[in-house]
Short mmCIF file of C-alpha atoms in Angstrom, two decimals:
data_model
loop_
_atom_site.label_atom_id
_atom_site.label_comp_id
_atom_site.label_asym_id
_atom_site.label_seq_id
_atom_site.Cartn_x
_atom_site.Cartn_y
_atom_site.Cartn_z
CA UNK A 1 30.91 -49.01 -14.74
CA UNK A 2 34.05 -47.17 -15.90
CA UNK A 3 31.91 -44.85 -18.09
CA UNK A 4 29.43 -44.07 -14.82
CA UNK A 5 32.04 -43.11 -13.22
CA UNK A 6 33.29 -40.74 -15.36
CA UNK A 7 30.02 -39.10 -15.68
CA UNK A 8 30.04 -38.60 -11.80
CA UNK A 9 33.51 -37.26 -12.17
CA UNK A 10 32.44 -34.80 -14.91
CA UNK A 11 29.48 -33.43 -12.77
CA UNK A 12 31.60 -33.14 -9.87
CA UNK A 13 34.12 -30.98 -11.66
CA UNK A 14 31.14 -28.67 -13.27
CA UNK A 15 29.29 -28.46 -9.94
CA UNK A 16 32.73 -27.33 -8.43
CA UNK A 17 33.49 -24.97 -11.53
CA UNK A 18 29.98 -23.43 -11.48
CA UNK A 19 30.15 -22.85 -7.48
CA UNK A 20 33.71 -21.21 -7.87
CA UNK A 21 32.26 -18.96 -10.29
CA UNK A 22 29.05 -17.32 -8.67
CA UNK A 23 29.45 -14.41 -7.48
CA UNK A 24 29.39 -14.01 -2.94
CA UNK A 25 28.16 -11.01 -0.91
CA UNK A 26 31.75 -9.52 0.59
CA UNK A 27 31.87 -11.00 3.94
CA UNK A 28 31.43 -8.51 6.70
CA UNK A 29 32.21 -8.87 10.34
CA UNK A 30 29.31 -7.13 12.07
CA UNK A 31 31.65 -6.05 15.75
CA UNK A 32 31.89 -3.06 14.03
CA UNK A 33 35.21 -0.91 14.54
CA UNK A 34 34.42 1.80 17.13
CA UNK A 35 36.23 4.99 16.49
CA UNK A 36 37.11 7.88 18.18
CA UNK A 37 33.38 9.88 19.78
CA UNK A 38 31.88 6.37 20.37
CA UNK A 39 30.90 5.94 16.26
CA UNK A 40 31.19 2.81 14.44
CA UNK A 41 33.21 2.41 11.27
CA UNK A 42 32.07 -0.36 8.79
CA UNK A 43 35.26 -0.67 7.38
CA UNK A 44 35.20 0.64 3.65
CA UNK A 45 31.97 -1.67 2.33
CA UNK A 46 30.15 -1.32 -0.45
CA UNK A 47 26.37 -1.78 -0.17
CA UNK A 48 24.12 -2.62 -3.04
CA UNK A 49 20.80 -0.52 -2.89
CA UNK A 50 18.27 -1.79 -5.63
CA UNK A 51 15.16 0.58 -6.44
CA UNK A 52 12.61 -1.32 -8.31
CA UNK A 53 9.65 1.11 -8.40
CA UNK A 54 7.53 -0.50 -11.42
CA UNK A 55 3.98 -1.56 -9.69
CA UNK A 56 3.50 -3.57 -12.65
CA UNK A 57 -0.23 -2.57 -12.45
CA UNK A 58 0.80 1.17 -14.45
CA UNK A 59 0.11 3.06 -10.89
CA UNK A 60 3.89 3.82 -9.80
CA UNK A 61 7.04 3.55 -12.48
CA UNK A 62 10.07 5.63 -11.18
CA UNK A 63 12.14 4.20 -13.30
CA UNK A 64 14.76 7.08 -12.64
CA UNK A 65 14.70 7.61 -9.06
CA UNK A 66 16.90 8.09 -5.48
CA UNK A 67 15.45 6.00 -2.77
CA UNK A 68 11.97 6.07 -3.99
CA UNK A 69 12.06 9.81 -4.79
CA UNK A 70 12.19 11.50 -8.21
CA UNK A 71 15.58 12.81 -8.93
CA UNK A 72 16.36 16.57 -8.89
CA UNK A 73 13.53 17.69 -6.04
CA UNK A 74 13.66 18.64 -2.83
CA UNK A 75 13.26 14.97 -1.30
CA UNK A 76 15.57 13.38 -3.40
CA UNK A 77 18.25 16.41 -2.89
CA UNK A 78 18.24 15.69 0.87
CA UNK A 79 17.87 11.72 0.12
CA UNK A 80 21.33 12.25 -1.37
CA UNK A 81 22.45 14.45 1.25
CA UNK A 82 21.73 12.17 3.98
CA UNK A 83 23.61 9.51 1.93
CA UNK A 84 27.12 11.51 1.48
CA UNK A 85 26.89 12.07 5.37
CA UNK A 86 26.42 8.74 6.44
CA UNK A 87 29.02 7.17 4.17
CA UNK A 88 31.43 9.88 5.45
CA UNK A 89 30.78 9.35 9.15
CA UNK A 90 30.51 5.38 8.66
CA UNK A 91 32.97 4.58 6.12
CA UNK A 92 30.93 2.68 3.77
CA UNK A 93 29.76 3.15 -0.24
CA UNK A 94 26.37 2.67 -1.14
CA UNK A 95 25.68 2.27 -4.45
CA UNK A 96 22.16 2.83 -5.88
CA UNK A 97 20.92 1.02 -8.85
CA UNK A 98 17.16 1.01 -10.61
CA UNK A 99 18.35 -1.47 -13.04
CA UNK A 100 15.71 -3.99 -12.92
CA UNK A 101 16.19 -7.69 -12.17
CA UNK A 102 14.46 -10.90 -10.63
CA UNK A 103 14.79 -11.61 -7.53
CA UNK A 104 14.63 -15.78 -7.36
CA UNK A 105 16.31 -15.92 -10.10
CA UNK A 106 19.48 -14.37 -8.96
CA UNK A 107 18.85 -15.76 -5.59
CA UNK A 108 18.68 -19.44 -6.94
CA UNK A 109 21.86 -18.42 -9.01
CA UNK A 110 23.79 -17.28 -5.96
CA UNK A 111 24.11 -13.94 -6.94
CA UNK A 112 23.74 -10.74 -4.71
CA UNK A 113 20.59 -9.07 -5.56
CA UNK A 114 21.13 -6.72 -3.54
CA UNK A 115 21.66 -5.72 0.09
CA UNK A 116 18.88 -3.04 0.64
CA UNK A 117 15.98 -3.30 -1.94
CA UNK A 118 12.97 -0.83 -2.59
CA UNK A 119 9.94 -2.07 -4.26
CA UNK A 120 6.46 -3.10 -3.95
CA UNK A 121 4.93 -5.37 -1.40
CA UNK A 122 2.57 -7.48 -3.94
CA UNK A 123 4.80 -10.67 -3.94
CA UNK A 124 6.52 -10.33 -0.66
CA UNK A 125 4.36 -13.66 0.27
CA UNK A 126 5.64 -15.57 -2.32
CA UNK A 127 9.72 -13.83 -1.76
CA UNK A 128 9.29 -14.71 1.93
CA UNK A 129 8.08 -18.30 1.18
CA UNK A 130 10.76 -18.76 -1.28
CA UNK A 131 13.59 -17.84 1.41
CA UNK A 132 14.45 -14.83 -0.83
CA UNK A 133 14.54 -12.51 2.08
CA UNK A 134 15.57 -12.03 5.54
CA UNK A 135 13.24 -12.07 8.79
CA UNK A 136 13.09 -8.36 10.18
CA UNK A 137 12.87 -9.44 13.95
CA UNK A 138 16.82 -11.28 12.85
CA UNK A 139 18.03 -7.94 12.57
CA UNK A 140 16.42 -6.48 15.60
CA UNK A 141 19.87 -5.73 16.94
CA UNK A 142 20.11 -2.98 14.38
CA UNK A 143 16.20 -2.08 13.65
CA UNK A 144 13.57 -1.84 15.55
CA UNK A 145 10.09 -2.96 13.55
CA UNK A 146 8.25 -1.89 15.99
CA UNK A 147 9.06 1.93 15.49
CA UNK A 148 5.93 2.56 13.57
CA UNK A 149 6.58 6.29 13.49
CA UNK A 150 9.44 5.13 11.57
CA UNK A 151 8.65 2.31 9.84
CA UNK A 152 4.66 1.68 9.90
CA UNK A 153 1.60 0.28 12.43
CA UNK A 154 1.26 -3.34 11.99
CA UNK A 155 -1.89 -2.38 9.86
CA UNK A 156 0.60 -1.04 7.09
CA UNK A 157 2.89 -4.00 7.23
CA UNK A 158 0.69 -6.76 7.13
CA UNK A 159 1.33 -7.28 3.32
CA UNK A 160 4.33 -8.32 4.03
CA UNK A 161 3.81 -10.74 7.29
CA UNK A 162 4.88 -14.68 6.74
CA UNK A 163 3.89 -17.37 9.50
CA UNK A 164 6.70 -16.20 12.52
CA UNK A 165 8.15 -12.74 10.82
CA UNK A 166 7.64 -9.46 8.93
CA UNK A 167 9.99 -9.30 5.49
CA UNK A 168 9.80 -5.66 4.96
CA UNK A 169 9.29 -2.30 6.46
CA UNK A 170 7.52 0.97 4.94
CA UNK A 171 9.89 3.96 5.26
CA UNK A 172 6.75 5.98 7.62
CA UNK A 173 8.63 8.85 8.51
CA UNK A 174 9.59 9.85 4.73
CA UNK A 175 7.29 12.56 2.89
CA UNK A 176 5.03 10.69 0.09
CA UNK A 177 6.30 7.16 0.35
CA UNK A 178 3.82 5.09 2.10
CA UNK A 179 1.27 8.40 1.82
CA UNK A 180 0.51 7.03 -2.07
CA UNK A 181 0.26 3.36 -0.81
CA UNK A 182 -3.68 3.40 0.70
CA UNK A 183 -6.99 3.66 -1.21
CA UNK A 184 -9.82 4.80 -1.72
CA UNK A 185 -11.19 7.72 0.09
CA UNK A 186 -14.46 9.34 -0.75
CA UNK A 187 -13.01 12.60 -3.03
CA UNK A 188 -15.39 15.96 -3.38
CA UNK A 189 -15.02 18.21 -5.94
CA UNK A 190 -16.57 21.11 -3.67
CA UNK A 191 -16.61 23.96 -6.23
CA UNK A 192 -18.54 21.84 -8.57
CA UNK A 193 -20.87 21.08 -5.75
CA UNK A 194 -21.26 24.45 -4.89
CA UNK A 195 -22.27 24.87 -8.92
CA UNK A 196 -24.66 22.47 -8.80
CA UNK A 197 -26.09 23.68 -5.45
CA UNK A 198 -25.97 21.16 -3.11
CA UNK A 199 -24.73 20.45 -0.04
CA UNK A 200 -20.94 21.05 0.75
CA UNK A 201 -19.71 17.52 2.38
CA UNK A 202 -16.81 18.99 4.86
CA UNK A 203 -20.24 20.64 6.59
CA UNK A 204 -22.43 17.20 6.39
CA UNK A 205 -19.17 15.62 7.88
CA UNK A 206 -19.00 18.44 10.67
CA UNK A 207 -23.01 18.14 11.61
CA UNK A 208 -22.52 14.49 11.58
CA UNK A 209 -24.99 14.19 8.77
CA UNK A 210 -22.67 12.48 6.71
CA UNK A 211 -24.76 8.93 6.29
CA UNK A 212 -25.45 6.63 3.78
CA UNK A 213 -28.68 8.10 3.12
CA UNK A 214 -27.78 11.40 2.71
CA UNK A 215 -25.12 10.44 0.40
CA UNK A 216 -27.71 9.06 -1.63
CA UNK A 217 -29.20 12.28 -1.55
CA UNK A 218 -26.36 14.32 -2.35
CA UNK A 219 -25.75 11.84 -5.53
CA UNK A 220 -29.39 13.14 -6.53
CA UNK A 221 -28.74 16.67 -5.64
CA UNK A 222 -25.29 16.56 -8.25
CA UNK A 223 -27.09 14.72 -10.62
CA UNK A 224 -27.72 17.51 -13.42
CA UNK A 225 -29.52 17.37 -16.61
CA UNK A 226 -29.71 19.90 -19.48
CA UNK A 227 -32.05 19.34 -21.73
CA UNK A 228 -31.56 15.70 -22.93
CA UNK A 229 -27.74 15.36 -21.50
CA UNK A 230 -26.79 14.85 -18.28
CA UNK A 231 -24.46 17.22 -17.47
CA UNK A 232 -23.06 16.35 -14.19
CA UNK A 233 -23.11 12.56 -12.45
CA UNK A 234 -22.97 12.60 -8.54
CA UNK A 235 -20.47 10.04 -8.65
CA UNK A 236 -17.44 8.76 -11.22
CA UNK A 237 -18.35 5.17 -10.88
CA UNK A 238 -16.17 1.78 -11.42
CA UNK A 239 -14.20 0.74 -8.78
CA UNK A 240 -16.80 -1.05 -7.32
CA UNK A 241 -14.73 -3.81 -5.13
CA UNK A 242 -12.83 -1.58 -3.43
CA UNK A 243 -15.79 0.95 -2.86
CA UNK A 244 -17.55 -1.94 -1.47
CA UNK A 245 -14.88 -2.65 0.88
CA UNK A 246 -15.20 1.00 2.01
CA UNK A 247 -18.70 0.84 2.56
CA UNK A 248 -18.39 -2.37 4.50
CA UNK A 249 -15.66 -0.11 6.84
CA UNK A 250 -18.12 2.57 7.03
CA UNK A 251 -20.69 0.42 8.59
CA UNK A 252 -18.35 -1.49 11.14
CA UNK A 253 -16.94 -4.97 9.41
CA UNK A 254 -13.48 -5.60 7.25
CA UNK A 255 -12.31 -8.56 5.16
CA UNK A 256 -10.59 -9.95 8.22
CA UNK A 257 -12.06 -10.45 11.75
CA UNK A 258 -12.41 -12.14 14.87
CA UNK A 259 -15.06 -13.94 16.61
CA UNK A 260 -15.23 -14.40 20.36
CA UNK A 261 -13.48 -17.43 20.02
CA UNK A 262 -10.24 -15.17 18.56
CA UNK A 263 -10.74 -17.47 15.69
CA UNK A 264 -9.95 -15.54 12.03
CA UNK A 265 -13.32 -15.14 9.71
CA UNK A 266 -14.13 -12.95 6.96
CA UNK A 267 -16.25 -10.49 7.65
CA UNK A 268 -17.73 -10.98 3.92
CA UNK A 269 -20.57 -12.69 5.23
CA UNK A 270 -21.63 -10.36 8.35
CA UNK A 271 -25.01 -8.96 8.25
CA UNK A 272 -23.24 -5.60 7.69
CA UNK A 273 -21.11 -6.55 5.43
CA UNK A 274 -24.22 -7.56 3.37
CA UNK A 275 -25.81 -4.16 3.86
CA UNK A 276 -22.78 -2.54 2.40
CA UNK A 277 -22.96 -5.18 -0.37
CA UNK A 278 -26.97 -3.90 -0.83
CA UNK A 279 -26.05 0.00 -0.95
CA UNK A 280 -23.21 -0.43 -3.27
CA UNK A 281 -25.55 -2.15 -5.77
CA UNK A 282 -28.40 0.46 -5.28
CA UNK A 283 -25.63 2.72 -6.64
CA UNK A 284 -24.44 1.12 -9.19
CA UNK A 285 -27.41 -0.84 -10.55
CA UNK A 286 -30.44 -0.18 -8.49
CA UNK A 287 -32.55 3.14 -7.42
CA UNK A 288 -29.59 5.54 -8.10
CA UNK A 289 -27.93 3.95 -11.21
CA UNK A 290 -29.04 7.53 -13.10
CA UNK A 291 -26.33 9.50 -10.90
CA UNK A 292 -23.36 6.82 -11.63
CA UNK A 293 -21.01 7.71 -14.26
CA UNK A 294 -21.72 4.97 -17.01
CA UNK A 295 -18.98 2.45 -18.31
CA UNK A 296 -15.96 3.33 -16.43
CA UNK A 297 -13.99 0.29 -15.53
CA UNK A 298 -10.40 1.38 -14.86
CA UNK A 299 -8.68 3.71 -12.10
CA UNK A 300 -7.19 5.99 -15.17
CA UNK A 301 -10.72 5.94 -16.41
CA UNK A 302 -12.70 7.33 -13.62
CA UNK A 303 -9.82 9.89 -12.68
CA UNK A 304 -10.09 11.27 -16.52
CA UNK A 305 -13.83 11.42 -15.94
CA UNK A 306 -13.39 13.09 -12.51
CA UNK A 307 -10.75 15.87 -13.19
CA UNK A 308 -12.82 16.81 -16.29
CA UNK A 309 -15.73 17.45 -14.10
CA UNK A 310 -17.92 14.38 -15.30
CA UNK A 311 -19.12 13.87 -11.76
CA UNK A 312 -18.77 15.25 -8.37
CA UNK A 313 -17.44 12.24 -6.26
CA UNK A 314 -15.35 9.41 -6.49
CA UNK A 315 -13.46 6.76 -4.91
CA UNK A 316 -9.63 7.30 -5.36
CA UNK A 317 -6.66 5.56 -4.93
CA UNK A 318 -4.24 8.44 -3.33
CA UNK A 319 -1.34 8.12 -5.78
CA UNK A 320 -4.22 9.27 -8.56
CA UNK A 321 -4.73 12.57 -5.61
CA UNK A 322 -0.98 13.85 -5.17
CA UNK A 323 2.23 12.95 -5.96
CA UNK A 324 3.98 12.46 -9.28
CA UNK A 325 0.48 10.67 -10.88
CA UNK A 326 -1.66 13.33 -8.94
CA UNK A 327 -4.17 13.86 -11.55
CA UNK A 328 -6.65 15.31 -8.64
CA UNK A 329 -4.38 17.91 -6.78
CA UNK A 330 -2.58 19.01 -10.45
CA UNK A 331 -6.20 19.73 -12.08
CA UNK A 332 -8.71 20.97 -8.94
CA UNK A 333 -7.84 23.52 -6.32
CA UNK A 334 -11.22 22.68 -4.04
CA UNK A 335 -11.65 18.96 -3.49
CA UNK A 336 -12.46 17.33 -0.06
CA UNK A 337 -10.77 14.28 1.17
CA UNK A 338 -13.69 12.84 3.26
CA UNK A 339 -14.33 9.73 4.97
CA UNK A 340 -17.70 6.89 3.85
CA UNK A 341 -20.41 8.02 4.80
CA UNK A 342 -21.97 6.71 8.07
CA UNK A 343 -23.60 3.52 7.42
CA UNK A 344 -26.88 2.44 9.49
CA UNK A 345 -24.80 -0.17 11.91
CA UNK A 346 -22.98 2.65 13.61
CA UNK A 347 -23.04 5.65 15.14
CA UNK A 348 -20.21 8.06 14.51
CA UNK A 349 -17.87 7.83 11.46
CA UNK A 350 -15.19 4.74 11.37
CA UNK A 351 -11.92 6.45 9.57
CA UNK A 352 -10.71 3.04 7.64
CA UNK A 353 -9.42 2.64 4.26
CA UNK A 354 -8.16 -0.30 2.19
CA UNK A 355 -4.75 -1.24 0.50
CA UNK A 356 -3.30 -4.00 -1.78
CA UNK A 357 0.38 -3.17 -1.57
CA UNK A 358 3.08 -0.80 0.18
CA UNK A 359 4.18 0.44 -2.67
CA UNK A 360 7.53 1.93 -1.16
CA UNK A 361 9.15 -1.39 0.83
CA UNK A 362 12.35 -1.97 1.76
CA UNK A 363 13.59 -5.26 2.72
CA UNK A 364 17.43 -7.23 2.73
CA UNK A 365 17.51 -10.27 0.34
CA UNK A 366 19.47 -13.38 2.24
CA UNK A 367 22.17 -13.04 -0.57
CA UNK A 368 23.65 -9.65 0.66
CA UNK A 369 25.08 -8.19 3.99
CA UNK A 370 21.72 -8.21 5.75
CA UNK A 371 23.19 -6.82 9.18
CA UNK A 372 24.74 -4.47 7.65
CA UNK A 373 22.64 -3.14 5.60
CA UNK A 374 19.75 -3.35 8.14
CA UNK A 375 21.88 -0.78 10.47
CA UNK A 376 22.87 1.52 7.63
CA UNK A 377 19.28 1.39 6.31
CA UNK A 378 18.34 2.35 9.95
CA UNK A 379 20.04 5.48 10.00
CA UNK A 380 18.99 6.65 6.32
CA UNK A 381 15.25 6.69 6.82
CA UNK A 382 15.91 8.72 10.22
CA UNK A 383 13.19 12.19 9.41
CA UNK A 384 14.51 14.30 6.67
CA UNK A 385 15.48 17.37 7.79
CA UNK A 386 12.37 19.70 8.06
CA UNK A 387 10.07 16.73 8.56
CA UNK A 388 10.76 16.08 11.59
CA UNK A 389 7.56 15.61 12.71
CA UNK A 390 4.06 14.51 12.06
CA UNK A 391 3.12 17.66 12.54
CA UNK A 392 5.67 18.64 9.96
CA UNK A 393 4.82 16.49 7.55
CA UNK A 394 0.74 17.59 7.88
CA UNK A 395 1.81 20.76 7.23
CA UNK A 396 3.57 20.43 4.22
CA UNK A 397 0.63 18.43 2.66
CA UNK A 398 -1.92 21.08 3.59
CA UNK A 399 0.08 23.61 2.07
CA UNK A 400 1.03 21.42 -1.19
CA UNK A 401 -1.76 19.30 -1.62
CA UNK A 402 -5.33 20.01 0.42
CA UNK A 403 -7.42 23.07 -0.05
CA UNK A 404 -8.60 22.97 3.78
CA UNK A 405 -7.02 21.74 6.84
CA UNK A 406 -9.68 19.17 7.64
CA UNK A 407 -8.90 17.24 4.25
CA UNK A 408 -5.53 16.55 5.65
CA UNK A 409 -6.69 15.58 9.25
CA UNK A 410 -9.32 13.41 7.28
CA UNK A 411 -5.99 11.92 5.15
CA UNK A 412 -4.16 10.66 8.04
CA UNK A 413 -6.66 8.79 9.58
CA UNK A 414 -7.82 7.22 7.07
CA UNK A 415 -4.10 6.19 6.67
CA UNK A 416 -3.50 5.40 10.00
CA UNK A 417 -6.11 2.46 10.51
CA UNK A 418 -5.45 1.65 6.17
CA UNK A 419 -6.45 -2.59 6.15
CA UNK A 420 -4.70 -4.90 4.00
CA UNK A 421 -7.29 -6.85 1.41
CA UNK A 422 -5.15 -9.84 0.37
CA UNK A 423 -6.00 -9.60 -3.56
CA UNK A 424 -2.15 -9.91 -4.30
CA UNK A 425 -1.54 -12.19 -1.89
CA UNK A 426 -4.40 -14.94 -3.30
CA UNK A 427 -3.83 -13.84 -7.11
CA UNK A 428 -6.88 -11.69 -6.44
CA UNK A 429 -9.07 -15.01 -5.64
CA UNK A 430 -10.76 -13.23 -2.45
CA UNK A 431 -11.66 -10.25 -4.44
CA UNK A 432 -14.29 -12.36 -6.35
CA UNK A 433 -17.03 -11.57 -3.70
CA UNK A 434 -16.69 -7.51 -4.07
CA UNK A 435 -16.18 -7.74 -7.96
CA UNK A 436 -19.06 -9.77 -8.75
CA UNK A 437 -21.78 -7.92 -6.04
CA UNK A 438 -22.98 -6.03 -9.08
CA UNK A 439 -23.82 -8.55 -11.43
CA UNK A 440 -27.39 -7.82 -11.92
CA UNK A 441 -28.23 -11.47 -12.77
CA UNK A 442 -27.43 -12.68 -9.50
CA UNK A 443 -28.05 -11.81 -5.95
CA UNK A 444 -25.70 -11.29 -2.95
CA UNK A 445 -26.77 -14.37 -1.23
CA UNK A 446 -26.21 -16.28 -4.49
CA UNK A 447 -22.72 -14.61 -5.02
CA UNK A 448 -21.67 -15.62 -1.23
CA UNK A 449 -22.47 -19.01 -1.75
CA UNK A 450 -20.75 -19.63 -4.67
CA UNK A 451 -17.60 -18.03 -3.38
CA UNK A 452 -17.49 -19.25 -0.38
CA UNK A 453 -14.95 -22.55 -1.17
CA UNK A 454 -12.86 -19.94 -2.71
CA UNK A 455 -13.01 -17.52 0.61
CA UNK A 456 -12.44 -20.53 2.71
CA UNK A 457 -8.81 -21.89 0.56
CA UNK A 458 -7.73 -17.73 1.04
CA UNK A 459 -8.13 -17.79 4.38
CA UNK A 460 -6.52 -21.15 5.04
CA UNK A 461 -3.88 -20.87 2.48
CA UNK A 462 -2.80 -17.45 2.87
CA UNK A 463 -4.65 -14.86 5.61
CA UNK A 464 -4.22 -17.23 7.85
CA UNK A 465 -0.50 -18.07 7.73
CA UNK A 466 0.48 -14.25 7.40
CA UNK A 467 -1.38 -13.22 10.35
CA UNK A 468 0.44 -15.86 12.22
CA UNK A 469 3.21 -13.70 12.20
CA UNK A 470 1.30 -11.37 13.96
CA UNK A 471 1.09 -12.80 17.33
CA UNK A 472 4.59 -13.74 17.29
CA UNK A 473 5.78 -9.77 16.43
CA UNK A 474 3.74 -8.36 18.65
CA UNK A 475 1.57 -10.65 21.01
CA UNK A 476 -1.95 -11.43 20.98
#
């Protein structure tokens, strides 16, 4: 008994040693100090702003960055700026680190992570389920989510939803940060086209000839042969889920609906989702396999093939078209951002594109000064001076990035109504359907019903419990 007891004694004196020891957030009383012109004054604090910009997938690794911008440009120059003048009108330090660390881990040791921290949205499911981070809609008092001129349309936040809240916000009104985040518009290399004489696709978009069918055509058209060699492909192929998840858009159905009843389905097994499923392998397998660029299976793969004028469209993720990876707007002066063709369920053109991540989010870890930093992170992603606007912004990605105006109009709607496809949320379980509809051994109606269990556990597991929040942030 004696001995027990000392063990108990002994645990009691490390548990009281080790919880001495971790390190606290500095405690901050949020009735801020007024001062004199009605400001606030927070008092001297020092906030912790973590940037960890590594996708982990090789798209986006700023290792060396300011707020999500690469150091010495014009963005990160007035990042800075903006900084300095805050801190001097507030009273407050914020120090920026990209030194990368884990999350849960330092969470579960009691450290602070950080206060403000930029990263990815692919695990913000698991973060928010883990109690890593802190409800937005808790912090309303100092930021308003539902500013999505400043910080994104439900659409763009709804990778990082969890049953009653939102855990992160996309800095919107910044230059390039949630601009590189969507996928994967229909890209035209129009001077090849021209080459090859066909048709140029800004027109067929204009006429409202831009269909399924005569995409098809246009594939043929681009498709060029010398002698023995083809020359020229219509399209730089691979990519096949998420072009399939484009063509479903094009022809009126996404991943996630609902039915009359408001209940949540997937639209997988719609009758026009199956049509979409049927053109995409027709492309890739079927009657036009000839104008598909053969054995390209990676993003890097089919941009290499693309800029070096292998074939004269492709589906794109748009941190591969401008930005510090843009391969597309670095190598071709005339290439169209368009939207999918018009498929046969429809009857004008449905601007929708697909994501898997935000890949600029900011959010406020439960183990720093989340009120705090909420308000200061408020006033930093104010518009950059110059940007004001939306109007401001277009215009300095028409003059930097797109050949003609209409590729830029084209952009930003396809950005504007940009659907979240859950394949980081599940651990890329829902993406079976799309990534197995060209498997030439089997058909689509064999390939729905062996996925379907799967579909089912996404939905109930996962879709389903994020777009809970949804209703709760913003009604039904």
């Amino acid at each position: 008994m004696k001995n027990i007891c000392k063990i108990l004694a002994i645990v009691m004196l490390l548990t009281l040693f080790i919880g001495c020891s971790q390190e606290t957030p500095e405690e901050f009383d949020m009735d801020f100090s007024k001062t004199e012109g009605n400001s606030f004054d927070l008092e001297g604090i020092e906030l912790l702003y973590r940037s960890n910009l590594d996708s982990g997938n090789g798209a986006i690794d700023l290792s060396e960055n300011y707020l999500g911008y690469v150091m010495d440009t014009e963005f990160s120059d007035l990042a800075m700026q903006r900084v300095r003048e805050l801190e001097d009108t507030y009273n407050f330090t914020l120090n920026v680190t990209t030194d990368k660390a884990d999350i849960v881990s330092m969470t579960a040791g009691g450290l602070n992570f950080a206060d403000i921290f930029l990263s990815p949205s692919f695990n913000f499911f698991s973060w928010s389920k883990a109690g890593v981070l802190t409800g937005i809609s808790k912090l309303s008092d100092y930021i308003d989510y539902k500013d999505s001129k400043k910080w994104g349309s439900p659409l763009l936040l709804e990778s990082m939803f969890y049953k009653d809240d939102v855990f992160g916000l996309t800095p919107n009104a910044w230059p390039e940060q949630n601009f590189t985040s969507f996928g994967y518009p229909l890209v035209a290399n129009v001077d090849l086209i021209t080459e090859n004489g066909a048709s140029d696709p800004r027109e067929l978009v204009d006429e409202g000839l831009w269909t399924w069918d005569r995409f098809t055509e246009e594939l043929e058209k681009n498709t060029v042969r010398e002698g023995n060699e083809v020359r020229c492909y219509g399209l730089c192929g691979g990519n096949s889920a998420y072009m399939i998840q484009m063509l479903m858009h094009s022809n009126g159905i996404h991943l996630v609906e609902r039915n009359d009843n408001g209940e949540l389905i997937c639209g997988y097994f719609d009758d026009r989702a199956i049509k979409a499923f049927e053109m995409s392998r027709e492309i890739s397998i079927g009657k036009y396999k000839h104008t598909y660029v053969p054995d390209l299976s990676s993003s890097e793969a089919i941009i290499e093939s693309f800029i070096n004028e292998e074939g004269t469209y492709a589906f794109l993720p748009t941190h591969f078209i401008f930005g510090v990876y843009g391969a597309v707007s670095m190598n071709l002066d005339n290439f169209a951002i368009l939207p999918t063709p018009m498929g046969p369920d429809v009857d004008s053109y449905i601007y929708s594109s697909v994501h898997h991540t935000m890949y600029y989010a900011i959010s406020f870890p439960t183990t720093g000064n989340s009120e705090a930093a909420a308000f200061v992170a408020n006033k930093i992603y104010e518009p950059l001076p110059g940007y004001e606007t939306h109007e401001d912004i277009k215009e300095y990605m028409s003059r930097n990035f797109f050949f003609d105006e209409r590729d830029a109009d084209v952009f930003f709607k396809l950005l504007e109504n940009s659907h979240y496809n859950y394949d980081y949320t599940t651990g890329f379980d829902i993406r079976r359907i799309p990534e197995n509809i060209n498997n030439a051994t089997k058909t689509v109606a064999a390939i729905l019903e062996e996925q379907s269990s799967v579909v089912e556990q996404c939905f109930t597991e996962y879709v389903e419990v994020a777009l809970s929040a949804y209703d709760v942030l913003f009604g039904k």
